[in-house]
Amino acid sequence: MNWEDDDYEDYVETDPDETFSVTCPNCGADVYEDCEMCPICHEYIIRSTNPLVGKPDWYIWTALLGILAVIFAMLFVI
């Protein structure tokens, strides 16, 4: 089957009016995803790329113990 650009657009559901919002970390207001500054509290919205931000401590410790268990199993189980 040969797909051309016009055929592909018929199958993709896009809504140009659809906007995504995020929560302001300072005041909790819903703001547009592409805003740099919250319109309510005027604080900058900083998006962290760190995957551990916002995770509870038990989650991190469980993940570390799981990794150590796999390493232990690989080294000492023959």
mmCIF file of C-alpha atoms in Angstrom:
data_model
loop_
_atom_site.group_PDB
_atom_site.id
_atom_site.type_symbol
_atom_site.label_atom_id
_atom_site.label_comp_id
_atom_site.label_asym_id
_atom_site.label_seq_id
_atom_site.Cartn_x
_atom_site.Cartn_y
_atom_site.Cartn_z
ATOM 1 C CA MET A 1 0.000 0.000 0.000
ATOM 2 C CA ASN A 2 1.404 3.357 -0.977
ATOM 3 C CA TRP A 3 0.782 6.111 1.553
ATOM 4 C CA GLU A 4 0.896 9.664 0.400
ATOM 5 C CA ASP A 5 0.778 12.685 2.665
ATOM 6 C CA ASP A 6 -2.841 13.441 1.808
ATOM 7 C CA ASP A 7 -3.940 9.894 2.646
ATOM 8 C CA TYR A 8 -2.113 9.960 5.973
ATOM 9 C CA GLU A 9 -3.790 13.181 7.098
ATOM 10 C CA ASP A 10 -7.193 11.536 6.725
ATOM 11 C CA TYR A 11 -6.314 8.951 9.395
ATOM 12 C CA VAL A 12 -4.652 11.267 11.907
ATOM 13 C CA GLU A 13 -7.034 12.931 14.309
ATOM 14 C CA THR A 14 -5.689 16.372 15.093
ATOM 15 C CA ASP A 15 -7.467 19.203 16.791
ATOM 16 C CA PRO A 16 -5.692 22.534 16.332
ATOM 17 C CA ASP A 17 -7.745 24.070 19.147
ATOM 18 C CA GLU A 18 -6.643 21.439 21.657
ATOM 19 C CA THR A 19 -4.236 22.868 24.217
ATOM 20 C CA PHE A 20 -2.409 21.148 27.025
ATOM 21 C CA SER A 21 -2.022 22.575 30.472
ATOM 22 C CA VAL A 22 0.360 21.950 33.328
ATOM 23 C CA THR A 23 0.155 22.848 36.985
ATOM 24 C CA CYS A 24 2.230 25.743 38.261
ATOM 25 C CA PRO A 25 4.646 24.355 40.892
ATOM 26 C CA ASN A 26 4.376 27.566 42.922
ATOM 27 C CA CYS A 27 0.646 28.373 43.121
ATOM 28 C CA GLY A 28 -1.007 25.288 41.612
ATOM 29 C CA ALA A 29 -2.853 27.139 38.857
ATOM 30 C CA ASP A 30 -3.416 25.511 35.468
ATOM 31 C CA VAL A 31 -1.289 27.229 32.824
ATOM 32 C CA TYR A 32 -0.626 26.518 29.169
ATOM 33 C CA GLU A 33 2.126 24.032 28.515
ATOM 34 C CA ASP A 34 4.303 26.434 26.520
ATOM 35 C CA CYS A 35 4.166 29.320 29.052
ATOM 36 C CA GLU A 36 7.443 30.384 30.578
ATOM 37 C CA MET A 37 5.834 32.357 33.408
ATOM 38 C CA CYS A 38 2.656 31.720 35.414
ATOM 39 C CA PRO A 39 0.044 34.405 34.675
ATOM 40 C CA ILE A 40 -1.303 34.161 38.247
ATOM 41 C CA CYS A 41 1.765 34.282 40.515
ATOM 42 C CA HIS A 42 4.286 35.534 37.887
ATOM 43 C CA GLU A 43 6.865 32.878 38.815
ATOM 44 C CA TYR A 44 8.862 31.120 36.137
ATOM 45 C CA ILE A 45 7.774 27.574 35.366
ATOM 46 C CA ILE A 46 10.861 25.389 35.382
ATOM 47 C CA ARG A 47 10.495 21.943 33.875
ATOM 48 C CA SER A 48 12.913 19.433 35.293
ATOM 49 C CA THR A 49 14.358 16.705 33.101
ATOM 50 C CA ASN A 50 15.532 14.717 36.111
ATOM 51 C CA PRO A 51 13.531 11.456 36.216
ATOM 52 C CA LEU A 52 13.819 11.237 40.023
ATOM 53 C CA VAL A 53 12.137 14.574 40.736
ATOM 54 C CA GLY A 54 8.795 14.038 42.414
ATOM 55 C CA LYS A 55 9.361 10.360 43.214
ATOM 56 C CA PRO A 56 8.971 9.285 46.851
ATOM 57 C CA ASP A 57 12.053 8.077 48.726
ATOM 58 C CA TRP A 58 10.755 4.506 49.069
ATOM 59 C CA TYR A 59 10.439 4.298 45.273
ATOM 60 C CA ILE A 60 14.083 5.240 44.779
ATOM 61 C CA TRP A 61 15.319 2.856 47.503
ATOM 62 C CA THR A 62 13.242 -0.008 46.100
ATOM 63 C CA ALA A 63 14.686 0.579 42.638
ATOM 64 C CA LEU A 64 18.241 0.646 44.000
ATOM 65 C CA LEU A 65 17.696 -2.548 45.994
ATOM 66 C CA GLY A 66 16.301 -4.229 42.890
ATOM 67 C CA ILE A 67 19.354 -3.250 40.872
ATOM 68 C CA LEU A 68 21.679 -4.512 43.612
ATOM 69 C CA ALA A 69 19.746 -7.796 43.793
ATOM 70 C CA VAL A 70 20.191 -8.334 40.059
ATOM 71 C CA ILE A 71 23.922 -7.589 40.268
ATOM 72 C CA PHE A 72 24.285 -9.939 43.244
ATOM 73 C CA ALA A 73 22.423 -12.693 41.405
ATOM 74 C CA MET A 74 24.591 -12.292 38.327
ATOM 75 C CA LEU A 75 27.870 -12.350 40.273
ATOM 76 C CA PHE A 76 27.297 -15.079 42.853
ATOM 77 C CA VAL A 77 24.832 -17.502 41.292
ATOM 78 C CA ILE A 78 26.695 -19.824 39.006
#
